[in-house]
Coordinates of C-alpha atoms in Angstrom, one line a residue:
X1 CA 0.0 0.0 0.0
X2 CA 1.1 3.4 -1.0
X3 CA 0.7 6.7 0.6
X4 CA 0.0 10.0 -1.6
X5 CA -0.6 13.5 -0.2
X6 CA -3.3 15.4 -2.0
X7 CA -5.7 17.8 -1.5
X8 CA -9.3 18.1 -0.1
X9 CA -11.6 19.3 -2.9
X10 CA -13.5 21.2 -0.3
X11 CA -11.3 23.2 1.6
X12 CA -8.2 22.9 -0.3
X13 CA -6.1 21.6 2.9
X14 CA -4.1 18.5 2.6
X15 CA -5.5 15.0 3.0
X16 CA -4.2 11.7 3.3
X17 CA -4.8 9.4 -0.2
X18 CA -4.4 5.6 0.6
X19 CA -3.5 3.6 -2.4
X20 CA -3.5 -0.1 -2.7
X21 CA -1.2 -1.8 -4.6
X22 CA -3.7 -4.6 -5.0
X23 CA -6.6 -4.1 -7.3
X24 CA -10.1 -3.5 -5.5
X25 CA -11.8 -6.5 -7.1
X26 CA -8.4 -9.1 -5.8
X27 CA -8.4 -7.6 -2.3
X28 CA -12.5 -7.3 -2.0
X29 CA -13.1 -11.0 -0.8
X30 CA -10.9 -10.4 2.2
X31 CA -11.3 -7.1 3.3
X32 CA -13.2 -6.7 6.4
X33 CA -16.2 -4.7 5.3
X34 CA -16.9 -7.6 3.2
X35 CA -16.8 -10.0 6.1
X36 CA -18.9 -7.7 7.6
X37 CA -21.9 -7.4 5.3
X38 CA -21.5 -11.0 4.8
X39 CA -22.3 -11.4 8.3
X40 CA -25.1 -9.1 8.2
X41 CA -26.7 -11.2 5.9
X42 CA -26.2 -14.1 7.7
X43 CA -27.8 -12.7 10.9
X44 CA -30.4 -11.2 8.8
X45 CA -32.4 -14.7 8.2
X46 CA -32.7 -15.7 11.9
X47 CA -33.5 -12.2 12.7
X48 CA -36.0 -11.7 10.4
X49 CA -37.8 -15.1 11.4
X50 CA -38.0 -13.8 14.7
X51 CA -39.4 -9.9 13.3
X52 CA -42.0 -11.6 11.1
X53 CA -43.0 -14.3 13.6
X54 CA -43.6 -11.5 16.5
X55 CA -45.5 -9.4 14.0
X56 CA -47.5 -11.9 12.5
X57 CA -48.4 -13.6 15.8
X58 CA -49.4 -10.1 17.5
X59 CA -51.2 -8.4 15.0
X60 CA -52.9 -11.3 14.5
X61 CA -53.9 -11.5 18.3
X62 CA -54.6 -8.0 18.1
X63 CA -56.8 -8.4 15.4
X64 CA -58.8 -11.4 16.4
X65 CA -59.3 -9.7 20.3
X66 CA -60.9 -6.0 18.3
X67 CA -64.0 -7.8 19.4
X68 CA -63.2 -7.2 22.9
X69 CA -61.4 -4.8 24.9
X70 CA -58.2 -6.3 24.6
X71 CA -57.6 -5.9 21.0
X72 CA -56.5 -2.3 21.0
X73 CA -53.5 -2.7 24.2
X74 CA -52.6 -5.7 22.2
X75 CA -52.2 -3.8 18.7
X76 CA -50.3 -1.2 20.8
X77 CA -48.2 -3.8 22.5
X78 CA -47.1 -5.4 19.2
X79 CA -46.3 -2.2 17.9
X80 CA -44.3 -0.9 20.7
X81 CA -42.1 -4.3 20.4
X82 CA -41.4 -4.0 16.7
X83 CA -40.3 -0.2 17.7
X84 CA -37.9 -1.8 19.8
X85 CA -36.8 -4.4 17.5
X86 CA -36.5 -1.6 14.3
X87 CA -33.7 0.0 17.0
X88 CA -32.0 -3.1 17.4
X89 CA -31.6 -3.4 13.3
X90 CA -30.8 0.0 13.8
X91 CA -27.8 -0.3 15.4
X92 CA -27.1 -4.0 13.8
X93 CA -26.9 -2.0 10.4
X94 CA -24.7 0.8 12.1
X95 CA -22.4 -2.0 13.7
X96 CA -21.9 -4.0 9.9
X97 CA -23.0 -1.9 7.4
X98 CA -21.6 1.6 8.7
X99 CA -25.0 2.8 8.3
X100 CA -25.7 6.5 10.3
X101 CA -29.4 6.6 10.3
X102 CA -31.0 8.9 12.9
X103 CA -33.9 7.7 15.0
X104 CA -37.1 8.1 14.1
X105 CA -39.5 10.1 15.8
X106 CA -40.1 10.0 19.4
X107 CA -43.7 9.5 20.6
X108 CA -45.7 12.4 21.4
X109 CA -47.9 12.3 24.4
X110 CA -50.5 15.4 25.2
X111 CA -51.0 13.6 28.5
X112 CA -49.1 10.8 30.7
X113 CA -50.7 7.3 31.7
X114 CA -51.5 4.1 29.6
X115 CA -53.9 5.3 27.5
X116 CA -52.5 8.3 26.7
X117 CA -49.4 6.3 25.4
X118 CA -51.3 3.4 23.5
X119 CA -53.0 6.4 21.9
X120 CA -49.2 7.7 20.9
X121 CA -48.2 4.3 19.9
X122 CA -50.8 3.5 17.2
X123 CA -51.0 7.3 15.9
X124 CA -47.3 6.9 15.1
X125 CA -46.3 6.6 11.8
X126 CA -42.6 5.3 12.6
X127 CA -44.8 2.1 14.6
X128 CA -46.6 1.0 11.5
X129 CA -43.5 1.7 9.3
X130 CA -41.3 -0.8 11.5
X131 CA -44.3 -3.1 11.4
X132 CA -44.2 -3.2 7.7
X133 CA -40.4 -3.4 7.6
X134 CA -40.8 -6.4 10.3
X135 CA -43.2 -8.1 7.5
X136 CA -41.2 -7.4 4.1
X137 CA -37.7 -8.3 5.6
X138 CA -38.0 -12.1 6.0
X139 CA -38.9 -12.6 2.3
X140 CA -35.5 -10.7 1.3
X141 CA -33.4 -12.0 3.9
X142 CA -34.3 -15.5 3.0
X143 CA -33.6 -14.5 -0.8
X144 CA -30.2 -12.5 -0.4
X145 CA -29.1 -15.5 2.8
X146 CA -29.8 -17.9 -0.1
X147 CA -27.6 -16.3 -2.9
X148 CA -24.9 -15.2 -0.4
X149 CA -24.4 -18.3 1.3
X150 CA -24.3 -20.2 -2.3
X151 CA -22.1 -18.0 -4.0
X152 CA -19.7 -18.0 -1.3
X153 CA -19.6 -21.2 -0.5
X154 CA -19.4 -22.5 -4.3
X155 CA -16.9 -19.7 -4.8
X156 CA -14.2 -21.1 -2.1
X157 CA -14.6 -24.6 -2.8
X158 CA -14.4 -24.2 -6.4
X159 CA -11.5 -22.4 -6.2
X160 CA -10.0 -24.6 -3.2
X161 CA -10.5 -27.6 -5.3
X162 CA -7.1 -28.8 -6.7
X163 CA -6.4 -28.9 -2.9
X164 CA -9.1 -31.4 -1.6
X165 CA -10.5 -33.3 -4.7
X166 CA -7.7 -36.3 -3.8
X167 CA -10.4 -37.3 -1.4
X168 CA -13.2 -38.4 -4.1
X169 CA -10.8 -41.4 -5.4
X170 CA -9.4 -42.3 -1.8
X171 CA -12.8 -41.9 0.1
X172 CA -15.7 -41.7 -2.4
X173 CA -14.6 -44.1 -4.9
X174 CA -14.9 -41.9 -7.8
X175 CA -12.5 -40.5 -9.7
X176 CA -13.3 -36.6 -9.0
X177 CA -16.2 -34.5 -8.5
X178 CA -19.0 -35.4 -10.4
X179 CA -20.1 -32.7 -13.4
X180 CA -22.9 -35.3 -15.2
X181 CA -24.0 -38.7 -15.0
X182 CA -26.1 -41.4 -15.9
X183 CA -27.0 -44.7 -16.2
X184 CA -24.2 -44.9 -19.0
X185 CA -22.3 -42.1 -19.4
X186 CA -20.3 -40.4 -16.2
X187 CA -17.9 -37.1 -16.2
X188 CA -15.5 -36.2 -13.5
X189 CA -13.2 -33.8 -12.9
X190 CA -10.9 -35.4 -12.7
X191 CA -7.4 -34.6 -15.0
X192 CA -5.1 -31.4 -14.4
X193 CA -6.8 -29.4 -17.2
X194 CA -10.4 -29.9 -16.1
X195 CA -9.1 -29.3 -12.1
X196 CA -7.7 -25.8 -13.3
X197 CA -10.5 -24.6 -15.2
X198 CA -12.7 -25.5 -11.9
X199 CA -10.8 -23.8 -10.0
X200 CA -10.5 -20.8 -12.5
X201 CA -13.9 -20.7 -12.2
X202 CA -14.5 -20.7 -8.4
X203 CA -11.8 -17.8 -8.4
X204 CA -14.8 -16.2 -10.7
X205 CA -17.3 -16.5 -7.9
X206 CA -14.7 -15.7 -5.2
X207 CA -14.0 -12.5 -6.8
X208 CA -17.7 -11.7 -7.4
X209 CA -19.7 -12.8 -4.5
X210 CA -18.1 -10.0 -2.4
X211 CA -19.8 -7.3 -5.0
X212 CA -23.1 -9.1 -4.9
X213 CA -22.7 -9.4 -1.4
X214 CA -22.5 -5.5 -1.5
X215 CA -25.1 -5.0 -3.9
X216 CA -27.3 -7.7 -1.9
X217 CA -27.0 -5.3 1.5
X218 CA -27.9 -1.8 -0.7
X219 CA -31.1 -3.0 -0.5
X220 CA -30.9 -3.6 3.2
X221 CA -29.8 -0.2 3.4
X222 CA -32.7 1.3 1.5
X223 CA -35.1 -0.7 3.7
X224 CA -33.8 0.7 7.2
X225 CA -33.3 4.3 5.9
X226 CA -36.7 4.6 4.8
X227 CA -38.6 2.2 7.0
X228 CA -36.5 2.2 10.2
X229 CA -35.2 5.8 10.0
X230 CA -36.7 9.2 10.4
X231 CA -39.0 11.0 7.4
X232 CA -38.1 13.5 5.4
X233 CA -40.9 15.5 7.7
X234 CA -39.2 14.9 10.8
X235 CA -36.0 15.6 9.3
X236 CA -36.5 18.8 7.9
X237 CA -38.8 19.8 11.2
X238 CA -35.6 18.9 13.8
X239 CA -33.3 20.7 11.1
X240 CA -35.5 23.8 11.2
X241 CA -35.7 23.6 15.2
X242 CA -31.8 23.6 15.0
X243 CA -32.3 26.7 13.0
X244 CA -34.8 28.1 14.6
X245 CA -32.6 28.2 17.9
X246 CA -29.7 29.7 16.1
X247 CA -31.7 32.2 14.2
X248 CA -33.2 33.5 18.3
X249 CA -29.4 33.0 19.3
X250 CA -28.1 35.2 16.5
X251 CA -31.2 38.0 17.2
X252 CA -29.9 37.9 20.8
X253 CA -26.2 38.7 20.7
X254 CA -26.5 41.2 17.9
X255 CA -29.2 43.0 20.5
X256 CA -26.6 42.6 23.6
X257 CA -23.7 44.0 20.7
X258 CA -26.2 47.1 19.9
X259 CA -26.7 47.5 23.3
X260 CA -22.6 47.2 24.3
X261 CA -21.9 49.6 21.6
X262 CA -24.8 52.0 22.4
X263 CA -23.4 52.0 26.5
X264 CA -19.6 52.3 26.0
X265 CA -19.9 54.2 22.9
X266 CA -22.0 57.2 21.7
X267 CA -23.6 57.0 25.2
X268 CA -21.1 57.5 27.2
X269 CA -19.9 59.8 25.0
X270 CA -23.0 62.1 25.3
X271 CA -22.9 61.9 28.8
X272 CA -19.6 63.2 28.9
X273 CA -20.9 66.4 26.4
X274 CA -23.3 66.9 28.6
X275 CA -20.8 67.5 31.7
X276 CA -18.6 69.2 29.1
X277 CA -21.7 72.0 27.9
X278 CA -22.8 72.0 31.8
X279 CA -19.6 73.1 33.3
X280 CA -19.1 75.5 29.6
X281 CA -22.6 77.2 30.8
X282 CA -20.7 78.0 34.0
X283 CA -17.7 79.5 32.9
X284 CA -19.7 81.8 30.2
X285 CA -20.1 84.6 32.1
X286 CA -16.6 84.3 34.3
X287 CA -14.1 82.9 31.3
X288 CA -15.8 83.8 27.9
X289 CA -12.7 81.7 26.3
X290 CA -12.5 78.9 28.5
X291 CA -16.5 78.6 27.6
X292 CA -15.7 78.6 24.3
X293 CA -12.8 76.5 24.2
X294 CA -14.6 74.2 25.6
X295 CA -17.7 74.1 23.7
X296 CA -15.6 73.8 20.4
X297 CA -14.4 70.6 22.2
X298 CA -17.9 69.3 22.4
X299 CA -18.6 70.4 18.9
X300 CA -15.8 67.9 18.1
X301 CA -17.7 65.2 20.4
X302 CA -21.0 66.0 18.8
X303 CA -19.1 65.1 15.2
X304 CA -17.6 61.8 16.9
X305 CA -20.9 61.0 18.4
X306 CA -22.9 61.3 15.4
X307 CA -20.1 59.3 13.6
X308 CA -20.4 56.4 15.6
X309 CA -24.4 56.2 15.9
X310 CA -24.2 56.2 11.9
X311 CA -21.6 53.4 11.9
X312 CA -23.8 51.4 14.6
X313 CA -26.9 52.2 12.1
X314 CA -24.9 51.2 9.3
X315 CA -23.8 47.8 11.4
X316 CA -28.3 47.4 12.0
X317 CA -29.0 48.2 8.5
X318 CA -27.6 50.5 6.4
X319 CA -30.1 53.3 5.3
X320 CA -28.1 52.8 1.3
X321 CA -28.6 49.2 1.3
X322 CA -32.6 50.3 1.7
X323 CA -32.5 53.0 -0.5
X324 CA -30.3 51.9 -4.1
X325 CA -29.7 47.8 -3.4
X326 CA -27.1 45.7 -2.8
X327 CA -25.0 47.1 -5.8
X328 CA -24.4 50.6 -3.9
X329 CA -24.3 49.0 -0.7
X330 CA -21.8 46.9 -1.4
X331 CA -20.1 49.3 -3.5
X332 CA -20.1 51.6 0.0
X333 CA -18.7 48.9 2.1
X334 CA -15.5 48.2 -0.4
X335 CA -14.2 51.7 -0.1
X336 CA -13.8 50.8 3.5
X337 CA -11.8 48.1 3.0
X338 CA -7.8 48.2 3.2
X339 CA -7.4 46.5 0.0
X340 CA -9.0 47.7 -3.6
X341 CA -12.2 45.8 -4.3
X342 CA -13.6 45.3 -7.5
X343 CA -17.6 44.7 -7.2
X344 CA -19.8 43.3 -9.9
X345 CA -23.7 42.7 -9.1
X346 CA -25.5 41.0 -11.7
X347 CA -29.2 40.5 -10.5
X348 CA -32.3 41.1 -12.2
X349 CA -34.4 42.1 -9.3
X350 CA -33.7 43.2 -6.3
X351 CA -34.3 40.1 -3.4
X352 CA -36.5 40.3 -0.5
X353 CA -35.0 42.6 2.1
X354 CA -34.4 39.9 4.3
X355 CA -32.4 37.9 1.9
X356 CA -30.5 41.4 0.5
X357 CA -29.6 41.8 4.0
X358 CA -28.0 38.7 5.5
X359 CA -26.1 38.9 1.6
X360 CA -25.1 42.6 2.5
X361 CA -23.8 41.4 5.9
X362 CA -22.2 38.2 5.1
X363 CA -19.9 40.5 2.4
X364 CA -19.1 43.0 4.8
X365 CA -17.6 40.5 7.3
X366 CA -15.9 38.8 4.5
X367 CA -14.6 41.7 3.2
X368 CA -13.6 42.7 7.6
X369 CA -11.6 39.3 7.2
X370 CA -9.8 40.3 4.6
X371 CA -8.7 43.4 5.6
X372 CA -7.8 42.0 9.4
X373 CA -6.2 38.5 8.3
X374 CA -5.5 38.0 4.4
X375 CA -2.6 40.1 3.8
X376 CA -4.0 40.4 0.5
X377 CA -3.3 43.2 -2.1
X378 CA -6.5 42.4 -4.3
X379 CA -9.7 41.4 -3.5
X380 CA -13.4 40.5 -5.7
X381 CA -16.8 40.3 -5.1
X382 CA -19.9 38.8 -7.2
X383 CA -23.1 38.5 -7.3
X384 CA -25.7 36.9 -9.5
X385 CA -28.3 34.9 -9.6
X386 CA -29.0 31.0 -10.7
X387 CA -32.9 30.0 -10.9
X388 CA -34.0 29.8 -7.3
X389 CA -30.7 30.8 -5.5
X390 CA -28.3 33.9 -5.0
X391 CA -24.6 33.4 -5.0
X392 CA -22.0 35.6 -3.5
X393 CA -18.4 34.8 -4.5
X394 CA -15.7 36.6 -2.4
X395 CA -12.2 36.2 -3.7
X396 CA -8.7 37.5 -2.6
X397 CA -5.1 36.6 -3.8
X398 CA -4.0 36.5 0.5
X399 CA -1.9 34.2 2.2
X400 CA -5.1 31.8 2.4
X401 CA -5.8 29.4 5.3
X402 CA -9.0 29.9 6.2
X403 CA -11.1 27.1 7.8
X404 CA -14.7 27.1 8.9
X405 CA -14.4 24.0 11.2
X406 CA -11.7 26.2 13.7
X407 CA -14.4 28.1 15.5
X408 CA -13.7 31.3 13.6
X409 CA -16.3 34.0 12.2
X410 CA -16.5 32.1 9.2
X411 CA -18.0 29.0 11.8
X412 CA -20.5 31.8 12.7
X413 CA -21.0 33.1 9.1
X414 CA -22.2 29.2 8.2
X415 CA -24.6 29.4 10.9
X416 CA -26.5 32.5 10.2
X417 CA -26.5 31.0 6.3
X418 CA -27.4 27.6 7.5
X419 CA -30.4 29.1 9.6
X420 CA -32.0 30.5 6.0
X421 CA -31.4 27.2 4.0
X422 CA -27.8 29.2 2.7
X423 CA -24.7 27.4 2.0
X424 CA -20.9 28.6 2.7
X425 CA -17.9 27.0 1.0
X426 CA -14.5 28.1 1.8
X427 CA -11.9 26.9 -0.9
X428 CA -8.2 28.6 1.0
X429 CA -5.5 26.7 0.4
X430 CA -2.4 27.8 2.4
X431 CA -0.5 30.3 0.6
X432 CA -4.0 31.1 -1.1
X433 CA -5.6 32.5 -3.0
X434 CA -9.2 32.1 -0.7
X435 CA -12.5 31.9 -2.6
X436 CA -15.4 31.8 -0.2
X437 CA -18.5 31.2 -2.2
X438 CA -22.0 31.3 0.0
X439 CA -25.3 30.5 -1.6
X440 CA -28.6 31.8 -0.4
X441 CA -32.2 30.7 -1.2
X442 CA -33.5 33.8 -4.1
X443 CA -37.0 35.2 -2.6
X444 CA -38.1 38.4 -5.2
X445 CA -38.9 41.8 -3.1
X446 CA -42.6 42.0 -2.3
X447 CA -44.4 44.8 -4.0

């Protein structure tokens, strides 16, 4: 095995390649994920006897007891139990096949006590879902056992053959293994040729039954993602949760910033004018000049005051950005930077404000980066449209190095984009150049 160096396609940092001297289809039948699967589908027959048996046998009971009272505890019962068995193939697929799939949907109960969670038990859609998994299962395990099991073992004695076939003439009484008889006619393998094509040909099934093997446990894989796992629904309604919480934990710290920078800032500041005018008001009539050196000196504070309330309204929303789009706003926020800028803006319509906004800000910190960290002597931003999405492309010719996954701002920029359905993908490679390319969800400005 060889070892190359090369690098990630995502972030440009260097990864390690492994690379096997031995082809993939020579070194498949004894690598250990194909042991592995192989054992999955052993285990798979016995286990799905026991799924399919359970289910059978309890719907059943349920079904034959509706006419009393106990039909509906039993339904729930032998629901319950195939939740608990869907977690054990759960994790049996995670332990062989490498399989990550999330669990489903916990049960939701309005109220505690027995009813209330036999209620929650046969309203669930992951109970029925594992019930019909516990049903369908058996009839494929038995097929893909079947095919596994006789591939493989054909396979190795086919191919072991030259070593063991001494034993049909010294045990058997044959001359070799028998390939067709009858009442007059009788073929054996018996001579060198017809021993090495056998065994050519068990290397044949040697070499394939670990891809069938594979292909044999995709459909396993299928069947517990979509039958074992959580729906797309639940999915999408824990992802915007997640979102939800970082959206409300994003609202609060730019509040507390506001808040930091109104205190220390311009407030302070005007408090300290209005000391400065008090004590001016005093002096007017005993030191003329004193008074009005020192209200020139608050006229100076005034200017710095007013300076930083626009640069906090700027940092809220900028009143450009509201007025003449993301082109002039943008435009505005690249003559700040330390490094010339070169803006292009290519859209058709302006986006929804909410959209134009987290775009506006997640430039401006991009282009903050830049000027604090790149070392660069050039920097470009774009933006254009593509169907349904808006694209921001932020490039410099720095010294690179950028990574999301270090807890930077960029970590931060990801989650505010994540939170709206956005995507941010940082391509730095150290030395540079750094692209950053972040991809928003296009919503047209409401009229």
């Amino acid at each position: 095995m060889a070892t190359d160096y090369g690098y990630d396609s995502g972030l440009g940092f260097p990864e390690t390649v492994r690379r096997h001297r031995v082809p993939a289809g020579l070194r498949a039948p004894f690598e250990g994920r194909t042991w592995r699967e192989f054992g999955y589908v052993l285990l798979s027959l016995p286990i799905s006897i026991v799924m399919f048996a359970y289910a059978v046998t309890m719907i059943s009971l349920g079904a034959g007891l509706l006419v009393t009272f106990l039909g509906i505890p039993v339904f729930a019962a032998g629901l319950a139990g195939c939740r608990g068995l869907g977690a054990l193939e759960r994790a049996r697929a995670r332990g062989l096949l490498g399989l990550e799939v999330g669990d489903p949907e916990p049960l939701r109960m309005r109220k505690s006590g027995f009813m209330a969670w036999m209620g929650a038990v046969l309203k669930s859609g992951t109970s029925w879902r594992t019930l019909l998994y516990s049903v369908l299962h058996l009839p494929w395990a038995t097929f893909s056992f079947v095919v596994a099991v006789n591939f493989w073992v054909y396979g190795w004695a086919l191919l072991t053959y030259p070593l063991w076939f001494w034993v049909f003439p010294a045990y058997v009484g044959q001359d070799g293994l028998q390939l067709y008889g009858d009442q007059t006619h009788h073929i054996y393998l018996d001579n060198p040729f017809e021993i090495g094509v056998t065994a050519l040909v068990g290397l044949l099934f040697t070499l394939a039954t670990p891809w069938i093997v594979r292909a044999l446990t995709m459909v396993d894989r299928v069947m517990v993602h979509a039958l074992l796992g959580p729906t797309r629904l639940t999915a999408r309604v824990v992802e915007l949760e997640s979102d939800r919480g970082v959206v409300v934990d994003t609202a609060a710290a730019d509040l507390r910033r506001i808040e930091r920078d109104l205190h220390d800032g311009a407030q302070a500041r005007l408090v300290a004018l209005a000391m400065d005018l008090g004590l001016a008001k005093e002096k007017l009539t005993e030191d003329p000049a004193a008074a009005a050196r020192m209200v020139d000196e608050a006229h100076g504070e005034v200017k710095t005051a007013l300076q930083e309330l626009r640069d906090l309204a700027r940092g809220i929303h900028p009143a450009v950005l509201t007025d003449r789009g993301l082109d002039a706003a943008l435009s505005a926020v690249a003559s700040r930077c330390t490094v010339p800028v070169q803006v292009e803006v290519d859209l058709p319509a302006r986006p929804a404000p909410a959209i134009e906004g987290i775009a506006y800000f997640t430039v401006s910190e991009l282009l903050q980066n830049i000027s604090k960290h790149s070392r660069a002597t050039f920097a470009a931003v774009d933006v254009w449209r593509v169907e349904n999405r808006l694209l921001l492309q932020v490039v410099d010719n720095g010294v690179g190095g950028a990574d999301v996954s270090s807890g930077s701002g960029l970590a931060g920029l990801a989650e505010r984009l994540d939170a709206v359905d956005g995507i941010l993908v940082v391509d730095s490679p150290v030395g540079g150049p750094t692209r950053v390319t972040a991809e928003l969800p296009w919503r047209g400005e409401r009229v």
